[in-house]
Every structure is written in structure tokens, then in C-alpha cells.
Short mmCIF file of C-alpha atoms in Angstrom, two decimals:
data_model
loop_
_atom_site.label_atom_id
_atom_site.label_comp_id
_atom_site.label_asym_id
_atom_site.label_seq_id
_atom_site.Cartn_x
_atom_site.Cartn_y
_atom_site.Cartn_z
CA UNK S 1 -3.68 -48.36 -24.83
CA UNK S 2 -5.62 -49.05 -21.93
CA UNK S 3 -3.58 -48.72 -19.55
CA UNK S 4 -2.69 -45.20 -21.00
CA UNK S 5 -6.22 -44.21 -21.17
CA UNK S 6 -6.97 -46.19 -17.44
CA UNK S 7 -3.60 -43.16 -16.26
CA UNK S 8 -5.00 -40.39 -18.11
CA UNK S 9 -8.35 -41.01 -16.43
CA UNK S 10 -6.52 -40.94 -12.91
CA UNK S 11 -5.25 -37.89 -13.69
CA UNK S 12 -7.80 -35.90 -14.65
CA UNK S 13 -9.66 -37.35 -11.98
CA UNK S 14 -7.25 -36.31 -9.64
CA UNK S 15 -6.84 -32.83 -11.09
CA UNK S 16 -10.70 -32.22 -10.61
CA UNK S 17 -10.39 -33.19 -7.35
CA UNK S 18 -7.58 -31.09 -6.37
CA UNK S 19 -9.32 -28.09 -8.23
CA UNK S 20 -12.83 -28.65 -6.57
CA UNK S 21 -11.09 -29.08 -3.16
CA UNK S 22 -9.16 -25.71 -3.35
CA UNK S 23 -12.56 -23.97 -4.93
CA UNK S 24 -14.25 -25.32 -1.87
CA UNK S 25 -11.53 -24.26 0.71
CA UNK S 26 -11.32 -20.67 -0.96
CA UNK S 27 -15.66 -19.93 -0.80
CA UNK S 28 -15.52 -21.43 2.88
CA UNK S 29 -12.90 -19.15 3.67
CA UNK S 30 -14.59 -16.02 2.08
CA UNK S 31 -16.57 -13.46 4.40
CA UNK S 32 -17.14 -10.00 4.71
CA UNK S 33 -15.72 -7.61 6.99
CA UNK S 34 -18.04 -6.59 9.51
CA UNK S 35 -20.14 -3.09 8.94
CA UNK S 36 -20.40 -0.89 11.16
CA UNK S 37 -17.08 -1.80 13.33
CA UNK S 38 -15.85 0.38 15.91
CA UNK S 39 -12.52 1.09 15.11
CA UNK S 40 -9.28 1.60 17.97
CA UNK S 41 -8.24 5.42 17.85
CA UNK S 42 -4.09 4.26 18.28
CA UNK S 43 -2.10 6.73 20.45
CA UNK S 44 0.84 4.41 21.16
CA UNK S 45 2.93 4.95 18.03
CA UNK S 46 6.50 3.50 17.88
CA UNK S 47 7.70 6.66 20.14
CA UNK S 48 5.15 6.51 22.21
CA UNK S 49 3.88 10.32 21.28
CA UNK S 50 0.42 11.13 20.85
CA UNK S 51 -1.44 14.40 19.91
CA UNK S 52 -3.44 15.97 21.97
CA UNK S 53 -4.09 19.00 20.02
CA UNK S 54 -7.32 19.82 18.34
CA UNK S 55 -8.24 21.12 15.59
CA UNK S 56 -9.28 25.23 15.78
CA UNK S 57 -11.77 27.11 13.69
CA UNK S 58 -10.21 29.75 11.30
CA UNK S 59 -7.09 27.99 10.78
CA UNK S 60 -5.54 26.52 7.73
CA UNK S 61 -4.25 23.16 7.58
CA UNK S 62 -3.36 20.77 5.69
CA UNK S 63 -4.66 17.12 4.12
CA UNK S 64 -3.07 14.61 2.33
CA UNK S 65 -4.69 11.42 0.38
CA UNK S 66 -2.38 8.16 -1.38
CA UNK S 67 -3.29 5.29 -2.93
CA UNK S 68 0.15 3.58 -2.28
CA UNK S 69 -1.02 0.33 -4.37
CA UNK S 70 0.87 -2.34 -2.13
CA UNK S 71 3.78 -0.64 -2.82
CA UNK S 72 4.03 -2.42 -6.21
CA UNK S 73 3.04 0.10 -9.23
CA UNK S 74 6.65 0.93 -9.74
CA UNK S 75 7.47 2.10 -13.64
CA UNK S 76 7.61 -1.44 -14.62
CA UNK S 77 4.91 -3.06 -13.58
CA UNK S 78 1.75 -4.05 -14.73
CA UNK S 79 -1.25 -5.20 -12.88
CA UNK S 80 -3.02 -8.87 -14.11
CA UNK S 81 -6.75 -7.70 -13.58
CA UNK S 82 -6.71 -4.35 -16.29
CA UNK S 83 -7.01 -4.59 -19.59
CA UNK S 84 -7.02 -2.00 -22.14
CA UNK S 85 -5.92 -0.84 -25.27
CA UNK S 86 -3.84 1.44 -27.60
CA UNK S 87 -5.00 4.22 -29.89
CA UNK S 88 -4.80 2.07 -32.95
CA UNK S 89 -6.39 -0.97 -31.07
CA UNK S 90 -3.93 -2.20 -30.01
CA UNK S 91 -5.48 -5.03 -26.67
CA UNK S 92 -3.42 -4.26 -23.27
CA UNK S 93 -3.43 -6.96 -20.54
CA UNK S 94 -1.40 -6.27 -16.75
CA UNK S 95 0.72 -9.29 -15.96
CA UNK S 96 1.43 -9.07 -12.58
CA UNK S 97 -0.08 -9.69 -9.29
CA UNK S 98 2.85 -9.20 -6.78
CA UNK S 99 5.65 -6.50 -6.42
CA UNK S 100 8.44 -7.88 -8.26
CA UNK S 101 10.50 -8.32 -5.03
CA UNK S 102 10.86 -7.47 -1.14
CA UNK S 103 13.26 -5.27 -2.32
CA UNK S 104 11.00 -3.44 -4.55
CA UNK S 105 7.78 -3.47 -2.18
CA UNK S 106 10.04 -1.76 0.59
CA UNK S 107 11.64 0.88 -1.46
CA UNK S 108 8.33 1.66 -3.14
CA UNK S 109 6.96 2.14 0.27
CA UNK S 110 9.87 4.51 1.68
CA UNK S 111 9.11 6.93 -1.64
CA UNK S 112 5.53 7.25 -0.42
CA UNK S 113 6.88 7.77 3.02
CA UNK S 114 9.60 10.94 1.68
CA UNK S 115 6.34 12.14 -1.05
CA UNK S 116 4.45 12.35 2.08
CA UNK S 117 6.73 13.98 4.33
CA UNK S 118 7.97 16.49 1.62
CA UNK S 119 4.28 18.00 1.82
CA UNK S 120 4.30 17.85 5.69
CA UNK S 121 0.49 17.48 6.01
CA UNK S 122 -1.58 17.81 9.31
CA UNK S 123 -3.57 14.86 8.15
CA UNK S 124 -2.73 12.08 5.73
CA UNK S 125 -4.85 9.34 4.60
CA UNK S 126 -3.77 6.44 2.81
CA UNK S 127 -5.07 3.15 0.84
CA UNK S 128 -4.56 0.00 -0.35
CA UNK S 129 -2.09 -0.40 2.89
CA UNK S 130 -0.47 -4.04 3.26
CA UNK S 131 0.38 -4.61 6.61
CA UNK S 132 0.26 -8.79 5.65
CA UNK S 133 0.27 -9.91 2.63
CA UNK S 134 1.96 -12.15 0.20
CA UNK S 135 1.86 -9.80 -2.79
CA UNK S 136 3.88 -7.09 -1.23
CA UNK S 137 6.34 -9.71 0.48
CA UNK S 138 4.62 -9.13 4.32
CA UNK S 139 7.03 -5.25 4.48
CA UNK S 140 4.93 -4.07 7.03
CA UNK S 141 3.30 -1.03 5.28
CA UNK S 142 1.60 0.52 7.85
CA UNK S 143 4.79 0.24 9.88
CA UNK S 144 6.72 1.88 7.81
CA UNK S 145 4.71 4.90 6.78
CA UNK S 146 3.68 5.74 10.80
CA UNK S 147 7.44 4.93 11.71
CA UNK S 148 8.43 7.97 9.62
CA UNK S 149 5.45 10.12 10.41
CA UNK S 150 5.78 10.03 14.10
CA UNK S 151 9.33 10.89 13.53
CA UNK S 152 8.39 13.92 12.25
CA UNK S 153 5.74 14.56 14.25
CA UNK S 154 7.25 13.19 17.44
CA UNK S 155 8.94 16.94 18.09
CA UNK S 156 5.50 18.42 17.77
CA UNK S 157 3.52 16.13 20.02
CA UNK S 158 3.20 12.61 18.09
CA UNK S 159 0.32 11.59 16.08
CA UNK S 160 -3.26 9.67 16.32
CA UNK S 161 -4.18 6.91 13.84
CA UNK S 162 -6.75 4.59 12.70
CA UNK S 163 -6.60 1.38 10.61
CA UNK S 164 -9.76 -0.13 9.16
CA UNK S 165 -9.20 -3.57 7.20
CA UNK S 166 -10.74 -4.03 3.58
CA UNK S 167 -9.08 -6.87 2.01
CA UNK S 168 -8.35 -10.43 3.38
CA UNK S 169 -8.02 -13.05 1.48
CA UNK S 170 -7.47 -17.00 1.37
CA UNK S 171 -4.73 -18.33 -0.47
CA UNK S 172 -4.90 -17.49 -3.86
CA UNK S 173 -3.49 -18.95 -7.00
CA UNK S 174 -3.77 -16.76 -9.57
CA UNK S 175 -2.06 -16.00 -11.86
CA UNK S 176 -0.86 -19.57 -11.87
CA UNK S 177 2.98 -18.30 -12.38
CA UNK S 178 3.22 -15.53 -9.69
CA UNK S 179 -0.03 -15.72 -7.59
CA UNK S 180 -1.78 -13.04 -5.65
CA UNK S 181 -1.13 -15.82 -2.72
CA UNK S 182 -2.64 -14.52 1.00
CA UNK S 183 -3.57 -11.40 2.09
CA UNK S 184 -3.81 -11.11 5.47
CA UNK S 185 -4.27 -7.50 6.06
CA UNK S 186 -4.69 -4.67 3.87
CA UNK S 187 -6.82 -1.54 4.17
CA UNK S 188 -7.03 1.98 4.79
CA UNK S 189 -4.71 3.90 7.12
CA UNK S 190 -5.99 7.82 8.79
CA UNK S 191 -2.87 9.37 10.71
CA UNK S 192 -3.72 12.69 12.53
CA UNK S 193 -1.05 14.93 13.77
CA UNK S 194 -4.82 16.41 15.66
CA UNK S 195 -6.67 14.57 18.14
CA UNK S 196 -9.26 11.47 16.61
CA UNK S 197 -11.99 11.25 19.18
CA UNK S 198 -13.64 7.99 17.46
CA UNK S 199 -13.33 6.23 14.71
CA UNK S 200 -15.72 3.51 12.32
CA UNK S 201 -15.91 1.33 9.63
CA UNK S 202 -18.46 1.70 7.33
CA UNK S 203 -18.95 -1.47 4.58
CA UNK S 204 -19.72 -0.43 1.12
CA UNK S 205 -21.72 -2.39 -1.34
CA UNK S 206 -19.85 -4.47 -3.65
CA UNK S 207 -20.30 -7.19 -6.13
CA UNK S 208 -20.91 -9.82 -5.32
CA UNK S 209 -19.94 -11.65 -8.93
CA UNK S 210 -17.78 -14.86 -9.31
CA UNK S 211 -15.07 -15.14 -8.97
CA UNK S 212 -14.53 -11.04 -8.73
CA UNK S 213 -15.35 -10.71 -5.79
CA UNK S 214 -12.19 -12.92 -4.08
CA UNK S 215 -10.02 -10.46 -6.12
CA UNK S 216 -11.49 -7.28 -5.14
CA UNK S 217 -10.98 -5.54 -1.98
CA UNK S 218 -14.11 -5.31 0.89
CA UNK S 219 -14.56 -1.88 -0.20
CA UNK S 220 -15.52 0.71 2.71
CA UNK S 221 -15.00 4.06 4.21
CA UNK S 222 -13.75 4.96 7.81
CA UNK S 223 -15.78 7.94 9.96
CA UNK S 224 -12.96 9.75 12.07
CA UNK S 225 -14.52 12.20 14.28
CA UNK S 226 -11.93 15.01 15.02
CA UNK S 227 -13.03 17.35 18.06
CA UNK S 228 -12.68 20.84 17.05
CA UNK S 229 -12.67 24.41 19.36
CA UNK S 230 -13.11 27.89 18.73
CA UNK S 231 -10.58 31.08 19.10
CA UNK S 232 -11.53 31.18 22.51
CA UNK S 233 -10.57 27.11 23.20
CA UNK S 234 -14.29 26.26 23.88
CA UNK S 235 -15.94 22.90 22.24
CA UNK S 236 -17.31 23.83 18.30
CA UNK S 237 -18.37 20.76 17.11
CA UNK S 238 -16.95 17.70 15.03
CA UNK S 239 -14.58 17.74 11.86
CA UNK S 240 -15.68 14.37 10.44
CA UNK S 241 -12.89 13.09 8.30
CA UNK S 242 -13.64 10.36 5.76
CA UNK S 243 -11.15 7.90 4.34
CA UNK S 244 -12.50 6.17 0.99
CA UNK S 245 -11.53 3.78 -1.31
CA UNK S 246 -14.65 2.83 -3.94
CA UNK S 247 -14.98 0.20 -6.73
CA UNK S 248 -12.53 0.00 -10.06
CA UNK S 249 -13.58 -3.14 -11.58
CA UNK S 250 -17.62 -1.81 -12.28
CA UNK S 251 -18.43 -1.67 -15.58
CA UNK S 252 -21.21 0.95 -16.13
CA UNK S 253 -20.93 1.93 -12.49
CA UNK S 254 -23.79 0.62 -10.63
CA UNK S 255 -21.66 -0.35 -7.89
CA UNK S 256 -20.07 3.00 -7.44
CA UNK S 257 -23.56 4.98 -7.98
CA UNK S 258 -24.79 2.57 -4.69
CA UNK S 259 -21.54 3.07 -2.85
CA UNK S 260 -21.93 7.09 -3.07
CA UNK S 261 -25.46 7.41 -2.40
CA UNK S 262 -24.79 5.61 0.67
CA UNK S 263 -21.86 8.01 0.96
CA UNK S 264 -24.28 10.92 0.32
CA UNK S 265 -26.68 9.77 2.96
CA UNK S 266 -24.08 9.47 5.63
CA UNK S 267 -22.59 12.96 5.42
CA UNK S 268 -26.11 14.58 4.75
CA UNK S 269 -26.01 13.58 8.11
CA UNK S 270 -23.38 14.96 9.54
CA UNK S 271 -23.96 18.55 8.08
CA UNK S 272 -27.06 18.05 9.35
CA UNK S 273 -25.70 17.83 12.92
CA UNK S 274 -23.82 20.90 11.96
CA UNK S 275 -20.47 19.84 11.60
CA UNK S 276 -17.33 19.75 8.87
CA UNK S 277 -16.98 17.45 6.74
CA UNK S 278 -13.70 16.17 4.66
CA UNK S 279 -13.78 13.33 2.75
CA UNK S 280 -10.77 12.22 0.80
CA UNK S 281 -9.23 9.21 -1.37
CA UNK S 282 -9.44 6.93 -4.31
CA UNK S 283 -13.15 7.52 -5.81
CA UNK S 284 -12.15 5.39 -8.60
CA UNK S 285 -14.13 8.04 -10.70
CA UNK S 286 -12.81 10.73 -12.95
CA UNK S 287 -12.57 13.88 -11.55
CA UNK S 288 -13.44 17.64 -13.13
CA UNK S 289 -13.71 16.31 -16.80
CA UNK S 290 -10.56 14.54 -16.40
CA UNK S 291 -12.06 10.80 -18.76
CA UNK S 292 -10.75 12.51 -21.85
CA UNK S 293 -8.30 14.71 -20.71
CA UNK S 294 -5.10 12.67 -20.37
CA UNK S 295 -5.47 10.16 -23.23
CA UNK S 296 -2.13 9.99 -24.25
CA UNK S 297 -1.28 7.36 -26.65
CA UNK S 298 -4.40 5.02 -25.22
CA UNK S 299 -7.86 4.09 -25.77
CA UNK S 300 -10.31 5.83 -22.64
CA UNK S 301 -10.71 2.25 -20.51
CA UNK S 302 -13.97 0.59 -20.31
CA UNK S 303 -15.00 1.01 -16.37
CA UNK S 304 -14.17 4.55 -16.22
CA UNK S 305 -17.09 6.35 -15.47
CA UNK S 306 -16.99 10.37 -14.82
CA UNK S 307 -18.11 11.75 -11.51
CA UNK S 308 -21.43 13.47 -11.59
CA UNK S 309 -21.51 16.76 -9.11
CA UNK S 310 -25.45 15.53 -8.60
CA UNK S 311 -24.43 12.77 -7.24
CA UNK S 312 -23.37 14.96 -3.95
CA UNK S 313 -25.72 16.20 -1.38
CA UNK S 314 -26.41 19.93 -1.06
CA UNK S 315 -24.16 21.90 0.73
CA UNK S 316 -21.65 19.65 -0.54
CA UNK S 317 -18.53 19.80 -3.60
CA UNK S 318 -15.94 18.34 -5.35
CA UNK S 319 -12.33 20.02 -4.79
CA UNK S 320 -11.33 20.42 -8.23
CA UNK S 321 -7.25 21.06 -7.81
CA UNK S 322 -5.95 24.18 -9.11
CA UNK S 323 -3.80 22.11 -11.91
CA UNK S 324 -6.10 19.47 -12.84
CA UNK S 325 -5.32 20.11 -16.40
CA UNK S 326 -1.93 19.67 -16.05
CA UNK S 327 -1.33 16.46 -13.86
CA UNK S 328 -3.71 13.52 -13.34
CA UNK S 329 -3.55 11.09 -10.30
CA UNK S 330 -3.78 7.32 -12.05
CA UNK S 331 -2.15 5.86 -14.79
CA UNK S 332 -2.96 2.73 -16.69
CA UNK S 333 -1.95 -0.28 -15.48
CA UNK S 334 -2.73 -2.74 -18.55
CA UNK S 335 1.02 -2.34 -19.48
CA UNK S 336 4.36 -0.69 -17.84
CA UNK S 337 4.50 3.67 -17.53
CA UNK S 338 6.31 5.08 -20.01
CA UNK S 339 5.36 9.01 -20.07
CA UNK S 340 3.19 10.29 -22.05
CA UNK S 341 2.32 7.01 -23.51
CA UNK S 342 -0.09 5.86 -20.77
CA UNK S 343 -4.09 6.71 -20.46
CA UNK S 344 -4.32 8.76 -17.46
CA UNK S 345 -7.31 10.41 -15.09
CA UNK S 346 -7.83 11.81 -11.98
CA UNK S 347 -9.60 9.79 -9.51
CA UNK S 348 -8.32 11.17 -6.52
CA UNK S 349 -9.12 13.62 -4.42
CA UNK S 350 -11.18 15.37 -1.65
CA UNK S 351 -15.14 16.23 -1.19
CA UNK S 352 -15.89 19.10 1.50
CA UNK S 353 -18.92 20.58 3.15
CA UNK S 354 -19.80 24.00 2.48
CA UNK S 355 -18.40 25.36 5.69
CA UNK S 356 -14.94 24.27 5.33
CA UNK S 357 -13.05 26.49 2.94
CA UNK S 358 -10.75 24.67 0.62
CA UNK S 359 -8.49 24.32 -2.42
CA UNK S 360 -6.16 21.44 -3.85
CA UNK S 361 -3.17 20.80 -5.53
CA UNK S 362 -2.38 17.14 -7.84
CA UNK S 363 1.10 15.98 -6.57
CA UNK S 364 3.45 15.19 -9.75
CA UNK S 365 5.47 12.31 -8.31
CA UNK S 366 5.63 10.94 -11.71
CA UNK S 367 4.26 7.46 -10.52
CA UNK S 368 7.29 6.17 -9.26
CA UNK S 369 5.82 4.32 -6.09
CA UNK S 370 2.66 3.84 -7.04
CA UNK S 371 -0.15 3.64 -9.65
CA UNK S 372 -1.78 6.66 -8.30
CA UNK S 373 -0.07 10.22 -7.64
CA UNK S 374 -1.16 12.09 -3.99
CA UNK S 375 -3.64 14.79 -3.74
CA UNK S 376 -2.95 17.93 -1.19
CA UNK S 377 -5.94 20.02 0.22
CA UNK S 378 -5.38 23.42 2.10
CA UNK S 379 -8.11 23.80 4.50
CA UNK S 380 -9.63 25.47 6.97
CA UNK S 381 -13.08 25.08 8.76
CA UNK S 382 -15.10 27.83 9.25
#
């Protein structure tokens, strides 16, 4: 007997070890991305082609915004870190961390590449982009969606692109049967078939709770300034076009309400320097009324929180899209999509100054690459 007990003891003993050792290696691995990081305008897509063209007062063009979820929110899958629950009470819980295969994560990521083109925007911003990563299988992402955008741009003149980083990650092992494993780059991805002058990173707060904040992306923003001329071809000012990806996991969303006053402040600023402003992406709150809207045969999720039109600077709006009572832009993720079965809400879409005239449209892709459906937005600055 104690011999047993003298093995058990060596055991545990070893198993604390083993689990303090990898706690230790994963906090001294942690860091933030840095704020404030000047980001490489990229002209030297696959092709070679850049653009060269700028954007022209009076015109209409077009913007595009995808959360492409690592290329893993097929029908069937389930993500492990939502929870939820059915109209009788039913408790949801996601399951998975990872696409299910290579397979999967690339043919996932080739549907967002033909939902894209099928619009055939100007402008296109993306997020939750893998261009490293364990959970989508390292399929080069990024790669893959400016491989087939420069194609089609290439007869036109090419495109411009930026890349800012918002999730890196030691090696993680959760869930314990399929982990997350490492990320080594993820983030958010601008492509412009119009000239970028500059571009930045700007760092949003986020929690900074244990152990959430390992999981959860280094949420941010990206500043792309996009020179802009008149009818007669002389210098107008700045388009500043904002890519955005906020908070999910925020109960009561204090995180969020930080992350867009900061927001606010910065294109206050901007409209105060008299130019355009287009901000677009996953706000990860619900859009024109849309909490209640979509409930389907679920329960309205704890974290969502509706977004408040005061929360915007003056001169500033929400682009409600002309059938946002018809189609939504995320689905739950506590269990697999089955139509009309699944809460949904639209947290997607685009936030404009009051000199750029604008209207949207939801994209119905039915979820079939990703968690998240596109948003379109017909512009034009004036």
C-alpha cells in the first residue's frame, strides 16, 4: 500500500510540475502587440501589379467587409468558447477549436475568395485572417484571398494592401482533445484596388482577465489613409479607411464601450481635419435593432449588447443595410447551423462620416464559409 501511495504521490507530483511549467512558459510568452505600429503599404502582390489610381470625389464605389473566421465556421462546426441556449432552455456549448481539416480550412477559404469576387468591390476588408496558425492547418489565408484578388484586379492595374497582426499565441492546449495549438499570425487584412498612402495599427483595450485573455485576439483597428482628387485631378484630401474587429467575449460591454470611445475620439479627428471617413467590420455589436430580430429557435446570448447611435461622434452614422430585416450577418456558434434554427444578429457592417454618401446591402451566403455573412457598401465621397 505504500508503495502505491509512495507512485501515486510521484505522479501527481509530476503532473503539477508539468502543468505549472507549461502555465509558466505560456504567461512568459504572452505580450501585446505594439500600439501605434506603422504598418507596410504592400504593392508587390503575387503579379507584381500595383494601383496607382486614386480615389475621385463624386464617384461611386464600392466596399466590402468579412469576418472569414479562420476559415473554419463551415455548417458543421461549432466553436469551444460560446455557450448558449435553446428556447426551452435548452444549455448550448461549441466543441471545437480547429477547422476540422486542411481540407476544410482551404475550401472554406476559396468560398470567401468567389463571395468576394462575385461582388467585385473596389475595397475589401477582411478579419480574423490566418496566415500561421495551427487551428486553420497553416493554409496561408492571406495568400489565398490576395492571390485571387490581384487576379482580378491585375487587368485593371493590381491592388494595394495592408496586414496588421492581432492574434499570436503560444502553444495552446485547449481543448485537451483538439487544441487551439499556435497561432502565429492572424489579423486583419485591407486590399485596395485605389492607392493606400499609409497605413497604422491602432491597439484597442481589452481584458485583461485570466486566462481570457490568451484566447482572445489583441483586438485593434488599422488607419489606411487613401489620397483622394477632385474632377479636375487636383489633391482633395484623405479617405481614411478603418478596418475593425472589437470584443465578443464582454459580458455587459465595458470593453466594447472603451474600445469605441477610443474609436470615436480617433475619427472625431479626422473629420476634424476635414476628411472622409469609412469604417467597416466585425463590431461584435448588434446592429439597427437586430438583438431580437433573428431569434430563431434560440435564447438572445448573454454578451450581446445592442449598438447605441450615441455612442458615435457627430457628423457621424451607422449604415443600416437596406435588408437588415431580412438577413443578419452572425450566427450562433454554441452548436452546428441548421437554418432557421440558429440565434442570429447583425454585427457587421460600416460607420461613415457625414460627407460620404452611402447605403448597404447584408450578403446572404448562407454561412457556408464562415460564422459571419459579408456586408457591401455603395459609396461615394462628396
Amino acid at each position: 500500500a505504500k508503495r502505491i501511495l509512495k507512485v501515486a504521490l510521484i505522479v501527481v507530483a509530476a503532473v503539477v510540475v508539468i502543468v505549472g511549467a507549461y502555465v509558466v512558459y505560456v504567461v512568459a510568452t504572452y505580450s501585446r502587440i505594439a500600439d501605434h505600429e506603422k504598418l507596410a503599404v504592400n504593392t508587390d502582390v503575387y503579379s507584381g501589379a500595383a494601383s496607382y489610381e486614386l480615389l475621385k470625389t463624386g464617384e461611386e464605389y464600392t466596399a466590402f467587409t468579412y469576418n472569414i473566421g479562420f476559415g473554419a465556421y463551415d455548417h458543421d462546426y461549432s466553436f469551444f468558447m460560446d455557450t448558449g441556449a435553446m428556447a426551452d432552455g435548452t444549455e448550448t456549448a461549441g466543441k471545437s477549436s480547429r477547422a476540422a481539416s486542411k481540407d476544410a480550412a482551404a475550401h472554406n477559404t476559396e468560398l470567401v475568395t468567389s463571395a468576394v469576387l462575385s461582388e467585385m468591390p473596389d475595397i475589401a476588408l477582411f478579419q480574423e485572417v490566418d496566415v500561421k496558425a495551427d487551428r486553420s492547418y497553416d493554409v496561408d489565408q492571406r495568400g489565398v484571398i490576395l492571390d485571387a484578388m490581384d487576379t482580378y484586379y491585375g487587368r485593371e492595374g493590381g491592388v494595394n494592401w495592408t496586414f496588421a497582426s492581432n492574434f499570436h499565441s503560444a502553444y495552446l492546449f485547449y481543448p485537451p482533445t483538439k487544441p487551439i495549438g499556435k497561432i502565429s499570425e492572424s489579423g486583419l487584412l485591407t486590399v485596395s484596388h485605389y492607392t493606400i498612402g499609409t497605413s497604422m495599427r491602432w491597439s484597442y483595450p481589452v481584458s485583461d482577465a485570466f486566462p481570457t485573455k490568451f484566447f482572445d485576439l489583441d483586438r485593434c483597428f488599422t488607419v489606411n489613409r487613401m489620397p483622394v482628387t477632385d474632377d479636375a485631378g487636383a489633391p482633395a484630401g484623405d479617405l481614411v479607411l478603418i478596418n475593425t474587429h472589437m470584443s465578443a467575449y464582454d459580458k455587459g460591454g465595458t470593453i466594447r464601450r472603451e474600445q469605441m470611445k477610443l474609436l470615436g475620439e480617433v475619427i472625431a479627428n479626422e473629420y476634424e481635419l476635414g476628411n472622409w471617413v469609412i469604417v467597416g467590420g466585425d463590431f461584435n455589436h448588434a446592429i439597427g435593432g437586430s438583438e431580437n430580430k433573428f431569434m430563431n429557435g434560440m435564447q438572445r446570448p448573454p454578451w450581446v449588447e445592442a449598438f447605441a447611435e450615441d455612442q458615435l461622434p457627430e457628423h457621424f452614422r451607422m449604415v443600416i443595410a437596406d435588408n437588415a430585416d431580412t438577413v443578419a450577418t452572425d450566427r450562433d456558434t454554441s452548436i452546428p447551423y441548421t437554418k432557421g434554427v440558429n440565434y442570429e444578429v447583425t454585427l457587421d457592417g460600416f460607420i461613415v462620416s457625414d460627407n460620404v454618401k452611402a447605403s448597404s446591402e447584408n450578403i446572404d451566403t448562407d454561412y457556408e464559409a464562415s460564422d459571419h455573412n459579408p456586408v457591401k457598401l455603395k459609396f461615394s465621397l462628396q
